[in-house]
PDB file of C-alpha atoms (C1' of nucleotides) in Angstrom:
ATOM      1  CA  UNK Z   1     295.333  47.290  68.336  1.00  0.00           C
ATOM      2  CA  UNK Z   2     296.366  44.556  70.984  1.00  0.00           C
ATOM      3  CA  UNK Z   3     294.515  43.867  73.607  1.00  0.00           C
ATOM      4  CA  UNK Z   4     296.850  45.536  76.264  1.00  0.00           C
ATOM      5  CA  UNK Z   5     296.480  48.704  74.341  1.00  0.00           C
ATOM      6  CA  UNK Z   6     292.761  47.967  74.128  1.00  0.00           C
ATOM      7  CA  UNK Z   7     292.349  47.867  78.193  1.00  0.00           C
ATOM      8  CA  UNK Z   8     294.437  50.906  78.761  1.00  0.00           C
ATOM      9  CA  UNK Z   9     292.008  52.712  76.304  1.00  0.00           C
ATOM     10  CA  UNK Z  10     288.889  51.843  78.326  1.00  0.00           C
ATOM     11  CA  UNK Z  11     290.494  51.893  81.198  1.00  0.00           C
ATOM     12  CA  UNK Z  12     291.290  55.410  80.519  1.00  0.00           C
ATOM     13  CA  UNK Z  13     287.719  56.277  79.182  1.00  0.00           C
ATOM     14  CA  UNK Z  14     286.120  54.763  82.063  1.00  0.00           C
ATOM     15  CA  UNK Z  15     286.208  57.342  84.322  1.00  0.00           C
ATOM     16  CA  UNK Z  16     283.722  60.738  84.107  1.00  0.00           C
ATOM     17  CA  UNK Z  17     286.202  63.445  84.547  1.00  0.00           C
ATOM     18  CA  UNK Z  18     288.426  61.288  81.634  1.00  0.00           C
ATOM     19  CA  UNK Z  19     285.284  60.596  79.820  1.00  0.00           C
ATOM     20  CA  UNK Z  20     284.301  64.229  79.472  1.00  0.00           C
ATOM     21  CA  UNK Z  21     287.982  65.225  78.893  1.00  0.00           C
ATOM     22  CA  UNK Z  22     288.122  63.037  75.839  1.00  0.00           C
ATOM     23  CA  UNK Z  23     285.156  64.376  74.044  1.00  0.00           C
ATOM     24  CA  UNK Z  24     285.736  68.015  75.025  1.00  0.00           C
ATOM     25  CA  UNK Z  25     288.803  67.659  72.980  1.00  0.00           C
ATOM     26  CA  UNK Z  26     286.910  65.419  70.309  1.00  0.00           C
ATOM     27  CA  UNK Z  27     284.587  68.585  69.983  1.00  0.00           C
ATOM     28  CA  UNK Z  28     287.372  70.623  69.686  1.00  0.00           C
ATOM     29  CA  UNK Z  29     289.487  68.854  66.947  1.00  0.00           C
ATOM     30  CA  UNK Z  30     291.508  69.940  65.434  1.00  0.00           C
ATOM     31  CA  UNK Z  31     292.335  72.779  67.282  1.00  0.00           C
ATOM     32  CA  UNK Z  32     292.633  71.401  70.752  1.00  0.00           C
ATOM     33  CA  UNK Z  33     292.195  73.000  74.559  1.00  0.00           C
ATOM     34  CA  UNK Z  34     295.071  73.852  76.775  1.00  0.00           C
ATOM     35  CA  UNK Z  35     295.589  71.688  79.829  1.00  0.00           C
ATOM     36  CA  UNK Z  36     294.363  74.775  82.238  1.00  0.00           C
ATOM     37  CA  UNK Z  37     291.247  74.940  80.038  1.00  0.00           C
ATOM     38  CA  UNK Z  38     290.459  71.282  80.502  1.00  0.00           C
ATOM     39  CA  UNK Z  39     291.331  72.269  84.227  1.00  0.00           C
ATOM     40  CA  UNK Z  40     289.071  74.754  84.311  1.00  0.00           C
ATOM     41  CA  UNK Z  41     286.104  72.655  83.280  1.00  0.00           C
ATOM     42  CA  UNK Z  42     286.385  69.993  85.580  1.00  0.00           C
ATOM     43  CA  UNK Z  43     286.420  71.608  88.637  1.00  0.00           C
ATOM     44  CA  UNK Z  44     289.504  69.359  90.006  1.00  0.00           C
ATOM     45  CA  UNK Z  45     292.455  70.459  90.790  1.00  0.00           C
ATOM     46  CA  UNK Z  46     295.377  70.902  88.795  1.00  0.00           C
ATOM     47  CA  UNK Z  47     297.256  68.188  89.852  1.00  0.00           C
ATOM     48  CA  UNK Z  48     294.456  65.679  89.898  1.00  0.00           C
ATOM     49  CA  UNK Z  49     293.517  66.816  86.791  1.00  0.00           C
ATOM     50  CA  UNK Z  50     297.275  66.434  85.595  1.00  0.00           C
ATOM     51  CA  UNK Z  51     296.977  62.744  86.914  1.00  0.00           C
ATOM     52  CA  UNK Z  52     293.924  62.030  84.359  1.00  0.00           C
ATOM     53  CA  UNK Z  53     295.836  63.424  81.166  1.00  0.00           C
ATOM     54  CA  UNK Z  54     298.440  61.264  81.786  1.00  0.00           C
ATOM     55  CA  UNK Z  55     296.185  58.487  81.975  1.00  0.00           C
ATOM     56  CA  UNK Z  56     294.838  59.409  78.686  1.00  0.00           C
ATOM     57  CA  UNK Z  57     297.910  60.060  76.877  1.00  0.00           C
ATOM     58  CA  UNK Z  58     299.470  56.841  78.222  1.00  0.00           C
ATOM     59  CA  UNK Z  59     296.577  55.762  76.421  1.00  0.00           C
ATOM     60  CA  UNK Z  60     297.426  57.128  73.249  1.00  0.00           C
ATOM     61  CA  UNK Z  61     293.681  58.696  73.258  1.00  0.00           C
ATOM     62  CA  UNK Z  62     294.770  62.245  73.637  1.00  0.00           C
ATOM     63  CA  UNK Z  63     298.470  63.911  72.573  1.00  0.00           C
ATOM     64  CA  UNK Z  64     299.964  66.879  73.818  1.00  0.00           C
ATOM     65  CA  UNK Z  65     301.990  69.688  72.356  1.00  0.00           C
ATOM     66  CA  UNK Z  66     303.814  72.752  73.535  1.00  0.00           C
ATOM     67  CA  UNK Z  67     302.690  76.396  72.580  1.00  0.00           C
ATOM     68  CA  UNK Z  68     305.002  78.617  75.441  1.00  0.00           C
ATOM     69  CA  UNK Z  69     304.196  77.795  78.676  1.00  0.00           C
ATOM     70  CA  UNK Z  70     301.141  75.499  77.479  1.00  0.00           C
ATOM     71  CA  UNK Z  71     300.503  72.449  76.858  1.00  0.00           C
ATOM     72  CA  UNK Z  72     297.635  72.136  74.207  1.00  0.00           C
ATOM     73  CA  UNK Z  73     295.948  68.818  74.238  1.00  0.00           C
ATOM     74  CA  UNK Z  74     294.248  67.130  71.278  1.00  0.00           C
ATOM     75  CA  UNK Z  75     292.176  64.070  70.660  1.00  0.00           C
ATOM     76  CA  UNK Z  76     293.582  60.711  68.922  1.00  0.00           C
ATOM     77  CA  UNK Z  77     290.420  59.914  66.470  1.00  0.00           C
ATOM     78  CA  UNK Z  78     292.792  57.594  65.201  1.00  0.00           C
ATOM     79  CA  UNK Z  79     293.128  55.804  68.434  1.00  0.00           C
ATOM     80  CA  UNK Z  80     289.246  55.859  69.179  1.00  0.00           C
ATOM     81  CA  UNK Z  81     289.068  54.168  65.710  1.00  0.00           C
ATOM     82  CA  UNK Z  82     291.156  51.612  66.067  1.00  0.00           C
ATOM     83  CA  UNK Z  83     289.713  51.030  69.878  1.00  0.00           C
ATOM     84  CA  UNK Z  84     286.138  50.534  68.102  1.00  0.00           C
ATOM     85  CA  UNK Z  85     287.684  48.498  65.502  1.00  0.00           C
ATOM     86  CA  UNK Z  86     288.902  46.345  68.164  1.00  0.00           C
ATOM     87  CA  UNK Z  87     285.597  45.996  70.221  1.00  0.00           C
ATOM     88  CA  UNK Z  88     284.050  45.184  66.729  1.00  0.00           C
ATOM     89  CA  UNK Z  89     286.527  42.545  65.186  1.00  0.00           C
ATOM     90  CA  UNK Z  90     285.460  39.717  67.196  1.00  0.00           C
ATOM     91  CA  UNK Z  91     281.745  39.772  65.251  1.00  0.00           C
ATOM     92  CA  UNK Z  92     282.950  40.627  62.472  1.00  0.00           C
ATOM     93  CA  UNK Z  93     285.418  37.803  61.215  1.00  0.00           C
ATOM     94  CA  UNK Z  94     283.289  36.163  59.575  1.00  0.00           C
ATOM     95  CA  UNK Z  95     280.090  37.422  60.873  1.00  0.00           C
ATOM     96  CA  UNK Z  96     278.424  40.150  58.684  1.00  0.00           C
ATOM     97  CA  UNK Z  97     275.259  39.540  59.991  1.00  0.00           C
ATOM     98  CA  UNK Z  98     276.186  40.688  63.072  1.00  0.00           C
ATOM     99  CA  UNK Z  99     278.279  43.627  62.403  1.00  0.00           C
ATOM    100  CA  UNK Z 100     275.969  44.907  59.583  1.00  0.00           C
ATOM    101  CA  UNK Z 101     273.723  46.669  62.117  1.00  0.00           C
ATOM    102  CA  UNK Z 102     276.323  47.733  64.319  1.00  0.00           C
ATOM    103  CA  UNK Z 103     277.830  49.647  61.093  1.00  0.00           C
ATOM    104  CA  UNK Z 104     274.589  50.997  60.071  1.00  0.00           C
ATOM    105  CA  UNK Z 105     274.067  52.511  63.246  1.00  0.00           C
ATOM    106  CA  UNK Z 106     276.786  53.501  63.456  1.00  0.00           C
ATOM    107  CA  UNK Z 107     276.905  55.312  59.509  1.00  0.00           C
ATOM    108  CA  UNK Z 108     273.733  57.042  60.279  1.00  0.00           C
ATOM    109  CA  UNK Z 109     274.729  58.835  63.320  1.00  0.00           C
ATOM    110  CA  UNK Z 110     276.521  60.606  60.483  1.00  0.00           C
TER     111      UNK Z 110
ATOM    112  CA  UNK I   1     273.007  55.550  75.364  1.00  0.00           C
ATOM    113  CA  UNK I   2     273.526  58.681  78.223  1.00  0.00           C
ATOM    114  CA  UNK I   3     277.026  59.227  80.087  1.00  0.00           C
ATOM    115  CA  UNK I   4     276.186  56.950  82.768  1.00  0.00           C
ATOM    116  CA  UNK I   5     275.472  53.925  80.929  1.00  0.00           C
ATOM    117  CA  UNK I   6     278.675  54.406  79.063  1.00  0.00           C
ATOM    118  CA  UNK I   7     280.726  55.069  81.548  1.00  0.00           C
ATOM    119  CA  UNK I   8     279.651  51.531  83.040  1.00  0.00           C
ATOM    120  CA  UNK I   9     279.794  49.819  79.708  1.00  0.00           C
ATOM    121  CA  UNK I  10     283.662  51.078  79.367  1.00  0.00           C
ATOM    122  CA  UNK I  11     284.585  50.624  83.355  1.00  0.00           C
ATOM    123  CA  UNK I  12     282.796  46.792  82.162  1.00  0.00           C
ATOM    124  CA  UNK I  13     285.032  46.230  79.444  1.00  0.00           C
ATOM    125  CA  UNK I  14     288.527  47.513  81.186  1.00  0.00           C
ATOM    126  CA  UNK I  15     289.473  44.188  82.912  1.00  0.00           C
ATOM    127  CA  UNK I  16     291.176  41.493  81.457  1.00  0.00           C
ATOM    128  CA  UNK I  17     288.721  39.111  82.323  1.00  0.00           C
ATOM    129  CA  UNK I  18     285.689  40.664  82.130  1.00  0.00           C
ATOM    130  CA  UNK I  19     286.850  41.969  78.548  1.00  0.00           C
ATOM    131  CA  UNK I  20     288.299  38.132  77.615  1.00  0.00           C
ATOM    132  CA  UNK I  21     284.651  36.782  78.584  1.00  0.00           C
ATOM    133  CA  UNK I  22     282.930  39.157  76.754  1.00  0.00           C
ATOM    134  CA  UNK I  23     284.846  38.680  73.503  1.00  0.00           C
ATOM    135  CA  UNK I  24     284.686  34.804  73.934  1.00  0.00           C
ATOM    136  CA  UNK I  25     280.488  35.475  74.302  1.00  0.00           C
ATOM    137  CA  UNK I  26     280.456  37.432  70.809  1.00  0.00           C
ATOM    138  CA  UNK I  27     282.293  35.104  69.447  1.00  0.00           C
ATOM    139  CA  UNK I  28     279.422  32.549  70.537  1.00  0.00           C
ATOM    140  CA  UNK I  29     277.005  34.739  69.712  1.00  0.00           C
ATOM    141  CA  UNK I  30     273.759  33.795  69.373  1.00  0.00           C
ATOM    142  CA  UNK I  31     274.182  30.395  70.939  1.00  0.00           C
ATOM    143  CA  UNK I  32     275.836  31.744  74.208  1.00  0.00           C
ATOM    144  CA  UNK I  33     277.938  29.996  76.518  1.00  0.00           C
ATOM    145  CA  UNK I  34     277.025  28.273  80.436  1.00  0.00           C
ATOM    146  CA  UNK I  35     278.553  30.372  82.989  1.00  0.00           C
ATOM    147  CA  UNK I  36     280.682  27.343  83.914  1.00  0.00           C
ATOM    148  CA  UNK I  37     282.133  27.017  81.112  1.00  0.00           C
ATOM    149  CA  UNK I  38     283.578  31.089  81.237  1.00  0.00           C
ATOM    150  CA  UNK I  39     284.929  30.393  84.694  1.00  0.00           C
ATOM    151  CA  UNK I  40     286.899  27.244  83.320  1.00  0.00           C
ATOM    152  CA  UNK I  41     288.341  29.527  80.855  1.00  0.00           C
ATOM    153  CA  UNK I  42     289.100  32.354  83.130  1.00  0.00           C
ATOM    154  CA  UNK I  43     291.333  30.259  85.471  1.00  0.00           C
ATOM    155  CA  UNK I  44     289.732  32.326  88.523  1.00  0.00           C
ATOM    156  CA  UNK I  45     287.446  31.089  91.248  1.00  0.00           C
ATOM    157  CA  UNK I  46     284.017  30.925  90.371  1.00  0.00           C
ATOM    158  CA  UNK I  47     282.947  33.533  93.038  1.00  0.00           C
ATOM    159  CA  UNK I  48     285.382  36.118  91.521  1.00  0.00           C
ATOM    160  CA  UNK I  49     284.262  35.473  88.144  1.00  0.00           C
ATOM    161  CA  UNK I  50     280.358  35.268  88.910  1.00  0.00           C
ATOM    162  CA  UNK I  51     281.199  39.096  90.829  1.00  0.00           C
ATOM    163  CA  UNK I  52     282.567  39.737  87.076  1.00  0.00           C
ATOM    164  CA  UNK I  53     279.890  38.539  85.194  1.00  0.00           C
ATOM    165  CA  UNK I  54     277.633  40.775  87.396  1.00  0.00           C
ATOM    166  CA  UNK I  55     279.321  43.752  86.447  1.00  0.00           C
ATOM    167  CA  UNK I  56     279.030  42.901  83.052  1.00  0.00           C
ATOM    168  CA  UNK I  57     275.194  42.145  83.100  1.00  0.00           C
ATOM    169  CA  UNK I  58     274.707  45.429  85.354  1.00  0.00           C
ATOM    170  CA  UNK I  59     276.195  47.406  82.076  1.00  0.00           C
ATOM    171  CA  UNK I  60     273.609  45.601  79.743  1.00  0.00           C
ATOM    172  CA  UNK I  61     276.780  43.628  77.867  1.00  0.00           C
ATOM    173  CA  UNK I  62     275.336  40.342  78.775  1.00  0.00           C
ATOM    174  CA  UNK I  63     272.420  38.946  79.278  1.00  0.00           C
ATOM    175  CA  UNK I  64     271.575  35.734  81.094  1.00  0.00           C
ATOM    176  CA  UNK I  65     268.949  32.854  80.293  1.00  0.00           C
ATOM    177  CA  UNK I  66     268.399  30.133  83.011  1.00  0.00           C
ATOM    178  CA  UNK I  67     268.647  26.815  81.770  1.00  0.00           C
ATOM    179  CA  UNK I  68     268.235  23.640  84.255  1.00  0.00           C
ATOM    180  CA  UNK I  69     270.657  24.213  86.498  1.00  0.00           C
ATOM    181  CA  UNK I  70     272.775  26.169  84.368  1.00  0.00           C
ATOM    182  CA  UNK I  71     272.896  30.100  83.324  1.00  0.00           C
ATOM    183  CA  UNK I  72     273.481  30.302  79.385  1.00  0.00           C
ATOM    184  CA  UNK I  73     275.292  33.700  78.691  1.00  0.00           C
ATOM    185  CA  UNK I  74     274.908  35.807  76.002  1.00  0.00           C
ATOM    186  CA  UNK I  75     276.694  39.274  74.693  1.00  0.00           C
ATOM    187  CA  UNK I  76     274.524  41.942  73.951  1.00  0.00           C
ATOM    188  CA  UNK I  77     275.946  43.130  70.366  1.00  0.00           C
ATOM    189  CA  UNK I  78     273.399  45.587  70.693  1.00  0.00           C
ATOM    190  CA  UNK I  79     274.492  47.655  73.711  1.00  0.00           C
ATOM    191  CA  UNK I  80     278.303  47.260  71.948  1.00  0.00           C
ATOM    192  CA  UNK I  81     276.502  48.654  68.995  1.00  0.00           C
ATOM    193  CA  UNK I  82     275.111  51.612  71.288  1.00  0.00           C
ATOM    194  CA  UNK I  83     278.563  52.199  73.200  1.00  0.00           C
ATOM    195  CA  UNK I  84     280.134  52.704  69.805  1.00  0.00           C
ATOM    196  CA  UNK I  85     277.885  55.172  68.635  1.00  0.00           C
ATOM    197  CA  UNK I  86     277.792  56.997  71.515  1.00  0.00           C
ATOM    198  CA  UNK I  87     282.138  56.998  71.373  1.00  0.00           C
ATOM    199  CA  UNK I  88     281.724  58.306  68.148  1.00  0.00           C
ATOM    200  CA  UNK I  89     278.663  60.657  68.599  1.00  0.00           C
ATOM    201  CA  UNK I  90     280.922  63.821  69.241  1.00  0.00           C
ATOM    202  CA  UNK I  91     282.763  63.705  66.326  1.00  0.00           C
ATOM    203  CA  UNK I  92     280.108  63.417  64.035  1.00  0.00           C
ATOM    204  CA  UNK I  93     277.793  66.080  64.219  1.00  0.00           C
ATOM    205  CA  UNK I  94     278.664  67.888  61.767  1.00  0.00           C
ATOM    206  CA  UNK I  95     281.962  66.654  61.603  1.00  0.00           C
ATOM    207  CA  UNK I  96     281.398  63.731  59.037  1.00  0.00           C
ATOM    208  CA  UNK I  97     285.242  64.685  57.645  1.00  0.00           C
ATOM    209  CA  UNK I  98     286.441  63.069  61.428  1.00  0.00           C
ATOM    210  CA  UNK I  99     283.854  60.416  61.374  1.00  0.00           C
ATOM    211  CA  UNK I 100     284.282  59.365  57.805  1.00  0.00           C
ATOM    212  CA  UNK I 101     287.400  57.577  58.352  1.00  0.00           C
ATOM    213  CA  UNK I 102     286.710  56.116  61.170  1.00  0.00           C
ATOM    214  CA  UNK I 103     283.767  54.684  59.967  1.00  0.00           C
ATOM    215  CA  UNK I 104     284.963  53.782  56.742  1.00  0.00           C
ATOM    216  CA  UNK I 105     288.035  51.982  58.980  1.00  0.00           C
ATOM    217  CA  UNK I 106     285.634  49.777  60.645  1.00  0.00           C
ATOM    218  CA  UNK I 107     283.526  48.636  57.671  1.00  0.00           C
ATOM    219  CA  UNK I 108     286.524  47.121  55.943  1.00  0.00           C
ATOM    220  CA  UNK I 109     287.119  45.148  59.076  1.00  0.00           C
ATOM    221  CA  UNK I 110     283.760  43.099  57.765  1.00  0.00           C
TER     222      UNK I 110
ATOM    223  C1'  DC P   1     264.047  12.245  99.844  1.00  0.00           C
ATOM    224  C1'  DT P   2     269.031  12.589  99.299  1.00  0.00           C
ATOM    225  C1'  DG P   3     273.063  14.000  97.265  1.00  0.00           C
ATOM    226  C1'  DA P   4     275.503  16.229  93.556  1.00  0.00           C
ATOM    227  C1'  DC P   5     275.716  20.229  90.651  1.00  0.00           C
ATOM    228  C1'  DT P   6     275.442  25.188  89.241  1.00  0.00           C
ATOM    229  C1'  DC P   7     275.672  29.569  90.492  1.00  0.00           C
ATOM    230  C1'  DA P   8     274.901  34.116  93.449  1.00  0.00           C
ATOM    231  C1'  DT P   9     275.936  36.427  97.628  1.00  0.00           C
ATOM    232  C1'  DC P  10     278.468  37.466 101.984  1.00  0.00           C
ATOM    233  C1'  DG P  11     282.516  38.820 104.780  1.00  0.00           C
ATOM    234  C1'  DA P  12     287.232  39.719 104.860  1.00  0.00           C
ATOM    235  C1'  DT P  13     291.637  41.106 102.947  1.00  0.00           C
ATOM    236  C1'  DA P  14     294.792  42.970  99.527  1.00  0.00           C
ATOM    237  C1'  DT P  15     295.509  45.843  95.732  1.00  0.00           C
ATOM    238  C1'  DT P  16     294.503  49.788  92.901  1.00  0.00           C
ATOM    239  C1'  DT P  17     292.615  54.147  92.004  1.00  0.00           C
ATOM    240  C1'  DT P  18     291.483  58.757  93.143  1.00  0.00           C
ATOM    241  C1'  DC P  19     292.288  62.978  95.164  1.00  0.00           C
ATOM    242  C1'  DC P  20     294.724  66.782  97.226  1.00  0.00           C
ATOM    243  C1'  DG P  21     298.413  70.122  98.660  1.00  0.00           C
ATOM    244  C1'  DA P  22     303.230  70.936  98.181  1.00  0.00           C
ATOM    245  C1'  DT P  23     307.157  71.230  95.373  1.00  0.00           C
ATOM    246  C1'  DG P  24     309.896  71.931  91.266  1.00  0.00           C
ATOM    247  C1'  DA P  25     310.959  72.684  86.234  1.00  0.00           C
ATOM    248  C1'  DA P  26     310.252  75.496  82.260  1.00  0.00           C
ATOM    249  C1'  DT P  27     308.658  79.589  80.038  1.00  0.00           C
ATOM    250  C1'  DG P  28     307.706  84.418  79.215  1.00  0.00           C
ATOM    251  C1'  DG P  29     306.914  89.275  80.719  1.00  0.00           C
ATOM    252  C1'  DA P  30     308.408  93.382  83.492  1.00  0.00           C
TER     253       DA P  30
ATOM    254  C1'  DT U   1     317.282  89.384  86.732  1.00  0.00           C
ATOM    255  C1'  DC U   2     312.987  88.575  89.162  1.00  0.00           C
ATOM    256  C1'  DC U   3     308.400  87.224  89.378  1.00  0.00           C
ATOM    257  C1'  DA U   4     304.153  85.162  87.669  1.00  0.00           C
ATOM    258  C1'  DT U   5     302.261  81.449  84.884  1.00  0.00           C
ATOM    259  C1'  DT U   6     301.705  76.734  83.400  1.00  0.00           C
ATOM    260  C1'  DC U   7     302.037  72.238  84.230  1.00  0.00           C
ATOM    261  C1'  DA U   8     304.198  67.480  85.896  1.00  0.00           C
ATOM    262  C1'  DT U   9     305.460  64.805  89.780  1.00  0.00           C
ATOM    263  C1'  DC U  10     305.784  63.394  94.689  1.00  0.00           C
ATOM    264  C1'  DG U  11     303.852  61.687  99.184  1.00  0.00           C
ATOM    265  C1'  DG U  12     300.068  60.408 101.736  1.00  0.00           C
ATOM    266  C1'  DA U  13     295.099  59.710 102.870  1.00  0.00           C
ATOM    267  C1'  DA U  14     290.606  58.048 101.440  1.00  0.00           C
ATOM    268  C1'  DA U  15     287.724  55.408  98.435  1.00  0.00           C
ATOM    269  C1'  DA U  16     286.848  51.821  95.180  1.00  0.00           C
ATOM    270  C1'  DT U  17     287.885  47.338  93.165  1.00  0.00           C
ATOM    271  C1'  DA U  18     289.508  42.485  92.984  1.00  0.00           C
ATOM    272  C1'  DT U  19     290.024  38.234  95.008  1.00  0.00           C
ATOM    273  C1'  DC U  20     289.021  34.304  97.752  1.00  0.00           C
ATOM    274  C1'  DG U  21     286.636  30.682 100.700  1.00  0.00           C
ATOM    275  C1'  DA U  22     282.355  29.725 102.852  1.00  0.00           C
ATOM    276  C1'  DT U  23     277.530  29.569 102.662  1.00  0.00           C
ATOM    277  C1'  DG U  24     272.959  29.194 100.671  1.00  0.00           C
ATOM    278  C1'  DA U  25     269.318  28.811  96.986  1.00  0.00           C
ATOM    279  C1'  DG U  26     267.659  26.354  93.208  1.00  0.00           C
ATOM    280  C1'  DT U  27     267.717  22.269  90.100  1.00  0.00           C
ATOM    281  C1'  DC U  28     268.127  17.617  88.585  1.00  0.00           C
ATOM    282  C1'  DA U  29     269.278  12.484  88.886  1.00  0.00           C
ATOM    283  C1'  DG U  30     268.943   8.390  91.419  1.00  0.00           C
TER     284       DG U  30
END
DNA sequence: CTGACTCATCGATATTTTCCGATGAATGGA
DNA sequence: TCCATTCATCGGAAAATATCGATGAGTCAG
């Protein structure tokens, strides 16, 4: 992941109604949530709520497929990967000793 | 980490300067780097980039050590550590067939 | 003490983001 | 066909963010 993609990603994450969006649908994988479900749970309106998905899928964080007339939503795990992968790179090359932790936290939330 | 602490952490990290200066700080980690020297790098005034470096410190990415006349900067791998887990929180309880690759994608990256 | 240096904060302006209602396209049921 | 449903997009208003120069506080060297 380049850094452009990178910043779009938080960018996108960075906001609560996105936020909780994203790991609704992480808690939902693989199945998914329809857009008017999402809508539903935000409390925005539809369009406003439109405006947000489109943030995230411009992301790549969440993709979108059509079932009739909806739109059912799903989380990019692959994307959030390669996002943390990213933040962790930088301490990494080179630097076990301070990615070590991070990874073991991160393994035991598991 | 709760919602709120995240959601500064990732509204921290989505600017290309703020994001830029924190990578260059884990990249100095532990020995840290004066703020002068990030503003050199950042090409900005030093007012914008000290109202940067705020936001940064405010989400508990950086921490700050006075020194003389100078303020040494330092990333806090930790609270990258804590934003991480708390990305990938949702997808592992009970989910450790999502989190496995993910995990297993950032390891190699050591 | 004086002057230079490092950095945070203030006030103002410009840009971006967020939010909504209205509208329109696409789909499916009556 | 006709209408209801689902959702994306448009236009505009309000709020938040980014940027800068100026100012001030604290520190050190002479």
């Amino acid at each position: 992941m380049d850094t452009e993609t990178a910043l779009a990603a938080l960018a996108a994450l960075a906001h609560p109604t996105r936020l909780e969006a994203f790991r609704e649908l992480v808690r939902h994988e693989p199945a998914g949530l329809s857009t008017g479900a999402l809508v539903a749970a935000s409390g925005l309106s539809q369009s406003t709520f439109s405006t947000h998905l489109a943030v995230l899928a411009r992301a790549g964080l969440v993709t979108a497929e059509k079932r009739g007339r909806q739109q059912i939503q799903r989380a990019s795990i692959d994307t959030l990967g390669r996002l943390m992968t990213f933040l962790a790179r930088d301490c990494c090359q080179g630097r076990a000793e301070l990615c070590g932790p991070l990874v073991a936290d991160l393994a035991a939330c598991c």
